[in-house]
Short mmCIF file of C-alpha atoms and ligand atoms in Angstrom, two decimals:
data_model
loop_
_atom_site.label_atom_id
_atom_site.label_comp_id
_atom_site.label_asym_id
_atom_site.label_seq_id
_atom_site.Cartn_x
_atom_site.Cartn_y
_atom_site.Cartn_z
CA MET A 1 -17.59 -26.93 -3.03
CA SER A 2 -15.56 -24.64 -5.19
CA THR A 3 -18.07 -21.98 -5.98
CA LYS A 4 -15.88 -18.93 -5.92
CA SER A 5 -16.07 -16.75 -2.78
CA GLN A 6 -17.58 -13.29 -3.06
CA PHE A 7 -17.72 -10.16 -0.96
CA GLY A 8 -21.04 -9.90 0.84
CA SER A 9 -21.87 -6.23 0.36
CA LYS A 10 -20.97 -3.17 -1.70
CA ILE A 11 -19.64 -1.36 1.33
CA GLY A 12 -17.60 -4.41 2.27
CA LEU A 13 -15.93 -4.77 -1.10
CA ILE A 14 -15.09 -1.09 -1.18
CA ALA A 15 -13.78 -1.17 2.39
CA ALA A 16 -11.57 -4.14 1.56
CA THR A 17 -10.19 -2.61 -1.64
CA VAL A 18 -9.68 0.77 0.01
CA GLY A 19 -8.04 -1.05 2.93
CA SER A 20 -5.54 -2.53 0.56
CA ALA A 21 -4.84 0.74 -1.18
CA ILE A 22 -4.44 2.73 2.00
CA GLY A 23 -1.18 1.66 3.52
CA LEU A 24 2.23 2.91 4.34
CA GLY A 25 2.32 4.28 0.80
CA ASN A 26 -0.19 6.96 1.76
CA VAL A 27 0.79 7.45 5.34
CA TRP A 28 4.54 7.68 5.13
CA ARG A 29 5.73 7.44 1.55
CA PHE A 30 3.45 10.21 0.31
CA PRO A 31 4.49 12.97 2.75
CA ALA A 32 8.16 12.07 2.28
CA GLU A 33 7.87 12.15 -1.52
CA THR A 34 5.89 15.39 -1.40
CA GLN A 35 8.53 17.09 0.68
CA ALA A 36 11.39 15.78 -1.46
CA ASN A 37 9.64 16.85 -4.67
CA GLY A 38 8.75 20.40 -3.76
CA GLY A 39 5.34 20.26 -2.06
CA ALA A 40 2.06 21.30 -3.65
CA ALA A 41 3.21 20.97 -7.26
CA PHE A 42 3.95 17.30 -6.58
CA LEU A 43 0.52 16.87 -4.99
CA LEU A 44 -1.16 18.20 -8.14
CA LEU A 45 0.92 15.97 -10.35
CA TYR A 46 0.08 12.99 -8.18
CA ILE A 47 -3.64 13.76 -8.36
CA ALA A 48 -3.39 13.98 -12.16
CA CYS A 49 -1.51 10.65 -12.34
CA VAL A 50 -4.08 8.95 -10.12
CA PHE A 51 -6.94 9.86 -12.43
CA VAL A 52 -5.25 9.72 -15.79
CA LEU A 53 -3.28 6.52 -15.23
CA GLY A 54 -4.25 5.00 -11.90
CA VAL A 55 -7.97 4.64 -12.54
CA PRO A 56 -7.60 3.10 -16.04
CA VAL A 57 -4.90 0.64 -14.94
CA MET A 58 -7.04 -0.27 -11.95
CA LEU A 59 -9.94 -0.90 -14.34
CA ALA A 60 -7.69 -3.17 -16.40
CA GLU A 61 -6.88 -5.23 -13.29
CA PHE A 62 -10.54 -5.30 -12.28
CA SER A 63 -11.62 -6.53 -15.69
CA LEU A 64 -9.05 -9.32 -15.53
CA GLY A 65 -10.14 -10.37 -12.05
CA ARG A 66 -13.86 -10.26 -12.56
CA GLY A 67 -13.69 -11.38 -16.18
CA GLY A 68 -11.51 -14.38 -15.34
CA ARG A 69 -12.83 -15.07 -11.82
CA SER A 70 -9.72 -16.79 -10.66
CA ASP A 71 -6.35 -16.12 -9.03
CA ALA A 72 -3.71 -13.92 -10.66
CA VAL A 73 -2.33 -16.79 -12.76
CA GLY A 74 -5.70 -18.43 -13.32
CA VAL A 75 -7.32 -15.40 -14.93
CA PHE A 76 -4.77 -15.43 -17.75
CA LYS A 77 -5.07 -19.21 -18.17
CA LYS A 78 -8.84 -18.96 -18.37
CA LEU A 79 -9.00 -15.95 -20.67
CA SER A 80 -6.20 -17.03 -23.00
CA PRO A 81 -5.71 -20.78 -22.64
CA GLY A 82 -2.57 -22.24 -24.13
CA LYS A 83 -0.78 -18.88 -24.19
CA TRP A 84 2.10 -17.64 -22.10
CA TRP A 85 0.29 -14.64 -20.56
CA TRP A 86 -0.07 -16.41 -17.23
CA ILE A 87 3.60 -15.53 -16.66
CA VAL A 88 2.46 -11.96 -15.97
CA GLY A 89 0.33 -13.34 -13.15
CA ALA A 90 3.17 -15.52 -11.91
CA VAL A 91 5.46 -12.50 -11.69
CA ALA A 92 2.71 -10.66 -9.80
CA ILE A 93 2.50 -13.50 -7.31
CA LEU A 94 6.26 -13.60 -6.87
CA ALA A 95 6.39 -9.82 -6.39
CA SER A 96 3.51 -9.83 -3.94
CA TYR A 97 5.05 -12.59 -1.86
CA LEU A 98 8.44 -10.88 -1.68
CA ILE A 99 6.76 -7.60 -0.72
CA LEU A 100 4.71 -9.43 1.88
CA SER A 101 7.86 -10.78 3.52
CA TYR A 102 9.34 -7.36 4.20
CA TYR A 103 6.09 -5.41 4.61
CA MET A 104 5.26 -7.74 7.53
CA VAL A 105 8.39 -6.46 9.24
CA VAL A 106 7.35 -2.84 8.79
CA ALA A 107 3.87 -3.72 10.05
CA GLY A 108 5.66 -5.29 13.03
CA TRP A 109 7.42 -1.98 13.75
CA THR A 110 4.08 -0.16 13.74
CA ALA A 111 2.77 -2.72 16.24
CA GLU A 112 5.88 -2.27 18.37
CA TYR A 113 5.56 1.52 18.36
CA LEU A 114 1.88 1.22 19.17
CA TRP A 115 2.74 -0.96 22.14
CA GLN A 116 5.52 1.34 23.31
CA SER A 117 3.15 4.31 23.04
CA ILE A 118 0.42 2.60 25.03
CA THR A 119 2.82 1.57 27.78
CA GLY A 120 4.45 5.02 27.77
CA ASN A 121 7.95 3.62 27.23
CA LEU A 122 8.42 5.65 24.08
CA TYR A 123 8.22 8.89 26.08
CA ASP A 124 9.99 7.72 29.23
CA ALA A 125 12.83 10.09 29.95
CA VAL A 126 12.04 12.25 26.93
CA HIS A 127 10.39 15.26 28.50
CA ASN A 128 12.86 17.50 26.90
CA SER A 129 11.87 20.71 25.26
CA ASP A 130 15.28 20.91 23.63
CA ILE A 131 14.68 19.61 20.10
CA ALA A 132 18.26 18.48 19.52
CA ALA A 133 18.24 16.36 22.68
CA SER A 134 14.87 14.82 21.91
CA ASP A 135 15.99 14.17 18.33
CA ALA A 136 18.88 12.13 19.67
CA ALA A 137 16.62 10.37 22.17
CA PHE A 138 14.09 9.24 19.56
CA ALA A 139 16.78 8.29 17.08
CA SER A 140 18.29 6.01 19.69
CA ARG A 141 14.84 4.59 20.47
CA MET A 142 14.41 3.80 16.76
CA ASN A 143 17.75 2.12 16.81
CA GLN A 144 16.69 0.07 19.79
CA TYR A 145 13.18 -0.80 18.52
CA ILE A 146 14.07 -1.59 14.92
CA CYS A 147 17.69 -2.65 14.88
CA SER A 148 17.78 -5.08 17.76
CA ASP A 149 17.18 -8.75 17.04
CA THR A 150 14.48 -10.00 19.36
CA ALA A 151 11.75 -7.42 19.92
CA PRO A 152 11.10 -6.46 16.26
CA LEU A 153 11.03 -10.15 15.38
CA LEU A 154 8.44 -10.91 18.04
CA PHE A 155 6.22 -8.07 16.90
CA THR A 156 6.55 -9.21 13.29
CA TYR A 157 5.48 -12.68 14.40
CA ALA A 158 2.51 -11.18 16.24
CA VAL A 159 1.39 -9.46 13.03
CA ILE A 160 1.82 -12.66 11.03
CA ILE A 161 -0.39 -14.47 13.55
CA ILE A 162 -3.08 -11.76 13.37
CA ASN A 163 -2.95 -12.06 9.57
CA ILE A 164 -3.39 -15.82 9.77
CA ILE A 165 -6.42 -15.48 12.03
CA VAL A 166 -8.07 -12.97 9.68
CA LEU A 167 -7.20 -14.89 6.52
CA LEU A 168 -8.45 -18.18 7.89
CA GLY A 169 -11.84 -16.48 8.21
CA GLY A 170 -11.99 -16.28 4.43
CA VAL A 171 -13.20 -13.49 2.18
CA GLN A 172 -16.43 -12.46 3.92
CA LYS A 173 -15.89 -13.44 7.52
CA GLY A 174 -12.21 -12.55 7.56
CA ILE A 175 -11.12 -9.86 5.12
CA GLU A 176 -14.44 -8.10 4.68
CA ARG A 177 -15.29 -8.05 8.36
CA LEU A 178 -11.85 -6.73 9.31
CA SER A 179 -12.07 -3.97 6.70
CA ASN A 180 -15.57 -2.94 7.75
CA ILE A 181 -14.27 -2.28 11.25
CA MET A 182 -10.83 -0.91 10.42
CA MET A 183 -11.64 1.59 7.67
CA PRO A 184 -14.12 3.73 9.64
CA LEU A 185 -11.71 3.58 12.59
CA LEU A 186 -8.90 4.79 10.34
CA PHE A 187 -10.86 7.84 9.24
CA VAL A 188 -11.85 8.72 12.81
CA LEU A 189 -8.21 8.55 13.89
CA LEU A 190 -7.13 10.68 10.95
CA LEU A 191 -9.76 13.32 11.74
CA ALA A 192 -8.67 13.48 15.37
CA LEU A 193 -5.03 14.02 14.39
CA CYS A 194 -5.96 16.61 11.73
CA ALA A 195 -7.91 18.58 14.32
CA VAL A 196 -4.85 18.74 16.57
CA THR A 197 -2.23 19.62 13.98
CA LEU A 198 -4.36 22.16 12.14
CA SER A 199 -4.73 24.13 15.34
CA LEU A 200 -0.97 24.41 15.89
CA PRO A 201 0.57 27.89 15.57
CA GLY A 202 2.67 26.99 12.49
CA ALA A 203 -0.20 25.30 10.65
CA GLY A 204 -0.60 28.08 8.08
CA GLU A 205 3.01 27.95 6.99
CA GLY A 206 3.01 24.18 6.75
CA LEU A 207 -0.18 24.15 4.71
CA LYS A 208 1.24 26.75 2.39
CA PHE A 209 4.12 24.46 1.49
CA PHE A 210 1.71 21.58 1.00
CA LEU A 211 -1.10 23.37 -0.81
CA SER A 212 0.23 26.33 -2.80
CA PRO A 213 2.08 25.03 -5.83
CA ASP A 214 5.38 26.23 -7.22
CA PHE A 215 5.41 24.82 -10.74
CA SER A 216 9.06 25.58 -11.29
CA LYS A 217 9.71 22.56 -9.05
CA ILE A 218 8.34 20.13 -11.66
CA ASP A 219 10.82 18.32 -13.85
CA ALA A 220 11.14 14.86 -15.42
CA GLY A 221 12.29 13.37 -12.10
CA THR A 222 9.23 14.71 -10.28
CA VAL A 223 6.94 13.20 -12.89
CA VAL A 224 8.58 9.78 -12.57
CA ASN A 225 8.29 9.96 -8.78
CA ALA A 226 4.62 10.89 -8.99
CA LEU A 227 4.02 7.95 -11.31
CA GLY A 228 5.83 5.55 -8.99
CA GLN A 229 3.86 6.84 -6.03
CA THR A 230 0.60 6.38 -7.96
CA PHE A 231 1.24 2.73 -8.79
CA PHE A 232 2.43 1.87 -5.30
CA SER A 233 -0.29 3.68 -3.42
CA LEU A 234 -3.12 2.22 -5.50
CA SER A 235 -1.70 -1.33 -5.03
CA LEU A 236 -1.24 -1.74 -8.79
CA GLY A 237 0.96 -4.43 -10.31
CA MET A 238 0.81 -6.69 -7.26
CA GLY A 239 -2.04 -8.98 -8.31
CA ILE A 240 -4.07 -7.67 -5.37
CA LEU A 241 -6.73 -5.92 -7.40
CA ILE A 242 -7.01 -8.89 -9.77
CA THR A 243 -7.56 -11.18 -6.79
CA TYR A 244 -9.97 -8.92 -4.92
CA SER A 245 -12.06 -8.13 -8.00
CA SER A 246 -12.45 -11.85 -8.65
CA TYR A 247 -14.60 -11.71 -5.49
CA TYR A 248 -16.76 -8.83 -6.79
CA PRO A 249 -20.36 -9.73 -7.65
CA SER A 250 -21.26 -9.37 -11.31
CA ASP A 251 -23.38 -6.26 -10.74
CA THR A 252 -20.56 -4.27 -9.12
CA ARG A 253 -19.91 -1.10 -11.10
CA LEU A 254 -16.20 -1.21 -11.76
CA THR A 255 -15.67 2.39 -12.86
CA ARG A 256 -17.47 3.75 -9.85
CA THR A 257 -15.53 1.41 -7.57
CA SER A 258 -12.18 2.41 -9.03
CA VAL A 259 -12.98 6.11 -8.67
CA ILE A 260 -14.15 5.71 -5.07
CA VAL A 261 -11.06 3.69 -4.14
CA SER A 262 -8.74 6.23 -5.77
CA LEU A 263 -10.50 9.17 -4.14
CA MET A 264 -10.34 7.58 -0.70
CA SER A 265 -6.68 6.77 -1.09
CA LEU A 266 -6.04 10.33 -2.23
CA LEU A 267 -8.08 11.73 0.64
CA VAL A 268 -5.97 9.82 3.16
CA ALA A 269 -2.77 11.06 1.54
CA VAL A 270 -4.01 14.65 1.67
CA MET A 271 -5.12 14.28 5.29
CA MET A 272 -1.68 12.90 6.14
CA GLY A 273 -0.16 15.97 4.51
CA CYS A 274 -2.44 18.16 6.63
CA ILE A 275 -1.21 16.33 9.71
CA ILE A 276 2.48 16.21 8.98
CA PHE A 277 3.37 19.54 7.36
CA PRO A 278 1.73 21.80 9.98
CA ALA A 279 3.31 19.72 12.73
CA VAL A 280 6.85 19.75 11.40
CA THR A 281 6.87 23.45 10.51
CA THR A 282 5.48 24.40 13.90
CA PHE A 283 8.35 22.72 15.68
CA GLY A 284 11.00 23.62 13.13
CA LEU A 285 11.48 19.99 12.15
CA ASP A 286 11.01 20.63 8.46
CA ARG A 287 14.64 21.51 7.96
CA HIS A 288 15.82 17.96 7.58
CA PRO A 289 14.40 15.65 4.93
CA LEU A 290 11.31 13.75 6.04
CA GLU A 291 12.49 10.32 5.02
CA GLY A 292 10.03 7.47 5.44
CA ALA A 293 11.16 5.63 8.54
CA THR A 294 12.70 8.62 10.32
CA LEU A 295 9.63 10.68 9.56
CA VAL A 296 7.25 8.38 11.38
CA PHE A 297 9.55 6.95 14.03
CA VAL A 298 11.64 9.99 14.98
CA THR A 299 10.15 13.23 13.69
CA LEU A 300 6.54 12.55 14.63
CA PRO A 301 7.31 11.21 18.12
CA GLU A 302 9.23 14.47 18.61
CA VAL A 303 6.16 16.41 17.57
CA PHE A 304 4.00 14.40 19.97
CA ALA A 305 6.51 14.99 22.78
CA GLN A 306 5.91 18.73 22.37
CA LEU A 307 2.13 18.37 22.72
CA PRO A 308 0.14 17.97 25.89
CA ALA A 309 -1.05 14.34 26.19
CA SER A 310 1.86 13.04 24.05
CA GLN A 311 1.05 9.46 24.80
CA LEU A 312 -2.53 9.77 23.59
CA TRP A 313 -1.60 11.32 20.23
CA SER A 314 1.19 8.89 19.74
CA THR A 315 -1.10 5.96 20.49
CA ILE A 316 -3.68 7.27 18.03
CA PHE A 317 -1.06 7.76 15.34
CA PHE A 318 0.55 4.35 15.66
CA LEU A 319 -2.83 2.67 15.83
CA LEU A 320 -3.63 4.43 12.56
CA LEU A 321 -0.39 3.22 11.04
CA PHE A 322 -0.97 -0.30 12.29
CA VAL A 323 -4.51 -0.42 10.88
CA ALA A 324 -3.31 0.89 7.53
CA ALA A 325 -0.55 -1.71 7.41
CA LEU A 326 -2.71 -4.61 8.56
CA THR A 327 -5.40 -4.26 5.90
CA SER A 328 -2.62 -4.04 3.30
CA THR A 329 -0.75 -7.13 4.50
CA VAL A 330 -3.98 -9.11 4.46
CA SER A 331 -4.67 -8.08 0.87
CA ILE A 332 -1.24 -8.93 -0.39
CA ALA A 333 -1.21 -12.29 1.38
CA GLU A 334 -4.55 -13.12 -0.22
CA VAL A 335 -2.88 -13.05 -3.65
CA SER A 336 -0.82 -16.15 -2.85
CA ILE A 337 -3.54 -17.82 -0.82
CA ALA A 338 -6.06 -17.48 -3.67
CA PHE A 339 -3.42 -18.87 -6.01
CA MET A 340 -2.88 -21.97 -3.87
CA GLN A 341 -6.59 -22.46 -3.38
CA ASP A 342 -7.58 -22.08 -7.03
CA ARG A 343 -4.59 -23.68 -8.74
CA PHE A 344 -4.08 -26.66 -6.47
CA LYS A 345 -7.65 -27.01 -5.22
CA MET A 346 -6.51 -26.73 -1.62
CA THR A 347 -8.71 -25.98 1.34
CA ARG A 348 -8.54 -22.49 2.83
CA LEU A 349 -6.76 -23.87 5.88
CA LYS A 350 -4.08 -25.64 3.92
CA SER A 351 -3.42 -22.78 1.51
CA CYS A 352 -3.23 -20.26 4.38
CA MET A 353 -0.68 -22.37 6.16
CA ILE A 354 1.45 -23.04 3.10
CA VAL A 355 1.56 -19.32 2.34
CA MET A 356 1.90 -17.92 5.84
CA LEU A 357 4.15 -20.33 7.71
CA PRO A 358 7.30 -19.74 5.58
CA LEU A 359 6.98 -16.07 6.52
CA PHE A 360 8.15 -16.93 10.01
CA ALA A 361 11.53 -17.61 8.40
CA LEU A 362 11.50 -15.15 5.47
CA SER A 363 10.30 -12.15 7.43
CA ALA A 364 12.76 -13.05 10.16
CA VAL A 365 15.60 -12.69 7.66
CA CYS A 366 14.21 -9.28 6.61
CA SER A 367 13.85 -8.20 10.20
CA LEU A 368 17.34 -9.35 11.16
CA SER A 369 18.78 -7.48 8.20
CA PHE A 370 18.58 -4.44 10.50
CA GLY A 371 20.34 -6.35 13.28
CA SER A 372 22.66 -9.33 13.17
CA LEU A 373 22.39 -9.79 9.41
CA GLU A 374 23.09 -6.16 8.59
CA SER A 375 26.43 -6.95 7.00
CA LEU A 376 24.89 -9.49 4.62
CA LYS A 377 24.61 -7.54 1.38
CA VAL A 378 22.97 -8.29 -1.98
CA PHE A 379 24.09 -5.86 -4.71
CA GLY A 380 25.47 -3.62 -1.98
CA MET A 381 22.14 -3.42 -0.13
CA THR A 382 20.75 -5.15 2.95
CA ILE A 383 18.36 -8.00 2.22
CA PHE A 384 15.43 -5.80 3.17
CA ASP A 385 16.47 -2.95 0.87
CA SER A 386 17.35 -5.22 -2.02
CA LEU A 387 13.94 -6.92 -1.87
CA ASP A 388 12.27 -3.53 -1.81
CA ALA A 389 14.29 -2.24 -4.75
CA PHE A 390 13.91 -5.42 -6.82
CA THR A 391 10.14 -5.56 -6.39
CA THR A 392 9.20 -1.89 -6.67
CA ASN A 393 11.67 -0.92 -9.39
CA ILE A 394 11.55 -4.03 -11.55
CA LEU A 395 8.76 -6.52 -10.83
CA LEU A 396 5.84 -4.15 -10.22
CA PRO A 397 6.38 -2.09 -13.40
CA LEU A 398 6.81 -5.34 -15.38
CA VAL A 399 3.47 -6.64 -14.13
CA SER A 400 1.65 -3.38 -14.79
CA MET A 401 3.14 -3.28 -18.26
CA GLY A 402 2.04 -6.87 -18.89
CA VAL A 403 -1.48 -6.15 -17.64
CA CYS A 404 -1.86 -3.07 -19.85
CA VAL A 405 -0.49 -4.72 -22.97
CA TYR A 406 -2.60 -7.82 -22.42
CA VAL A 407 -5.88 -6.06 -21.63
CA GLY A 408 -5.27 -3.39 -24.27
CA TRP A 409 -4.23 -5.63 -27.15
CA PHE A 410 -4.47 -9.36 -26.54
CA ALA A 411 -7.36 -10.14 -24.18
CA PRO A 412 -10.47 -11.78 -25.66
CA ASP A 413 -12.48 -9.32 -27.66
CA GLY A 414 -13.87 -6.46 -25.65
CA LEU A 415 -13.00 -7.84 -22.19
CA LEU A 416 -12.50 -4.38 -20.76
CA ARG A 417 -15.59 -2.95 -22.46
CA LYS A 418 -17.77 -5.84 -21.26
CA GLN A 419 -16.52 -5.53 -17.72
CA ILE A 420 -16.85 -1.76 -17.54
CA THR A 421 -20.43 -1.90 -18.84
CA ASN A 422 -21.41 -5.05 -16.92
CA ASP A 423 -22.00 -6.86 -20.21
CA GLY A 424 -23.81 -3.96 -21.81
CA GLN A 425 -26.19 -3.35 -18.91
CA ILE A 426 -24.84 0.03 -17.94
CA ARG A 427 -23.56 2.81 -20.14
CA SER A 428 -20.05 4.08 -20.00
CA ARG A 429 -18.69 7.16 -21.65
CA ILE A 430 -15.10 6.56 -20.72
CA THR A 431 -14.45 3.18 -22.36
CA SER A 432 -12.62 4.56 -25.39
CA ALA A 433 -10.51 6.86 -23.25
CA VAL A 434 -9.61 3.95 -20.99
CA TYR A 435 -8.58 1.85 -24.00
CA LEU A 436 -6.47 4.69 -25.31
CA ILE A 437 -4.65 5.01 -22.01
CA ILE A 438 -4.21 1.28 -21.47
CA ARG A 439 -2.89 0.74 -25.00
CA TYR A 440 -0.56 3.68 -25.45
CA VAL A 441 -0.16 6.12 -22.58
CA ALA A 442 0.27 3.76 -19.65
CA PRO A 443 2.84 1.43 -21.30
CA LEU A 444 4.93 4.45 -22.33
CA MET A 445 4.81 5.94 -18.85
CA ILE A 446 5.65 2.63 -17.22
CA ALA A 447 8.59 2.20 -19.58
CA ALA A 448 9.74 5.68 -18.57
CA ILE A 449 9.60 4.73 -14.87
CA MET A 450 11.61 1.56 -15.49
CA VAL A 451 14.26 3.24 -17.56
CA SER A 452 14.72 6.04 -15.08
CA LYS A 453 14.94 3.63 -12.13
CA LEU A 454 17.49 1.44 -13.85
CA VAL A 455 19.73 4.24 -15.08
N1 LIG B 501 -1.18 0.65 -1.51
C1 LIG B 501 -0.43 -0.05 -0.54
C2 LIG B 501 0.28 0.94 0.35
O1 LIG B 501 0.11 2.10 0.17
C3 LIG B 501 0.52 -0.92 -1.25
C4 LIG B 501 0.68 -2.21 -0.60
C5 LIG B 501 -0.39 -3.03 -0.43
C6 LIG B 501 1.88 -2.58 -0.15
C7 LIG B 501 -0.24 -4.22 0.20
C8 LIG B 501 2.05 -3.77 0.50
C9 LIG B 501 0.97 -4.55 0.69
O2 LIG B 501 0.98 0.60 1.25
#
């Protein structure tokens, strides 16, 4: 036993990593951020951040994972025994587990909306062409589907169970197989929705907002938001990429992989923009802010209600959302499972259970924080919101900072260089640039994000 698991094929490892990266960050956070930050100029800034910072930081995580071939704590213990760097990995595991507990709930909502679309309940009694009336109808549906106690909880449990089934299958037969099916499906669904929204009468106007930049909209706040979006949407700072890359074979080309993953994640974000902006301008829904949850659970159902075959488009959209969320939950759960397996030499079954079963309680608390537990506040926020704020504003930047400082300055000699060049077997022209970014640029930018979030 205890030879480390590996992905079985190149396509599979890319599908799994892309599956992790593509999540609610691309599908709902990106359009909302783009709208709030002035449209196309934000898109350009985001693209720049992905390549200038995202790819190098991703390479740093990859070199830790494949160089150390262990879980997020184990890589630091192996590479720098007797030092305290493993704490960076421990914070990553803590962050990933907390995120997992509330992300499961959101994944549960996507499952619930998928179900309500399939059964037609979502559109029952909303055949109203009056936008104000249908706005109210879908807002009250959201209230009913998300803020009641029982139904959201049951759907969250269903998603936890699906996760357990996949994760029990292990790296190749579980995660890789799921991703190989889900990722092509995701792109087909996206293309279908793009075809519909791009043929709407207001498509041109919507695309103009999304694609023709107004640089006067860029200020320090926009830059910080683009940076935050980059880290979240590429799954950086969560220990996921360290864990997944520990399953990469030694001939995997890390630079190529990181560029492909970033491009795919970007492509999905851009396609989502091409779906959402034409749709909301066509129906005059772009006047109110497209905030995350309302955007996908109120605004888009309203759009679908205006189209022929509402139920079909709605089903396709929520299936897309569900697929995106599922491959992300699996990846973030794997961080803790790998930790249990590697650190405590547990079997897959035992580590899966120890990681997943407590979620039935933890995620329940997060889910109920929209219902019965709404009045329970931590720092003035619901439990759900406080977990989200604590992890994304504090823990994730801390981990990314730790990874950059470690790989840039303290890792065993030339770790990054060796990993990027597969131990000197392939040439790389970007190594020095990556070092420069990891050592100086990225830590400064991450510090800027933290300071601005805390102030
Ligand atoms: N990149 C993911 C997303 O966009 C981030 C994430 C991964 C979040 C896994 C939670 C779990 O949603």
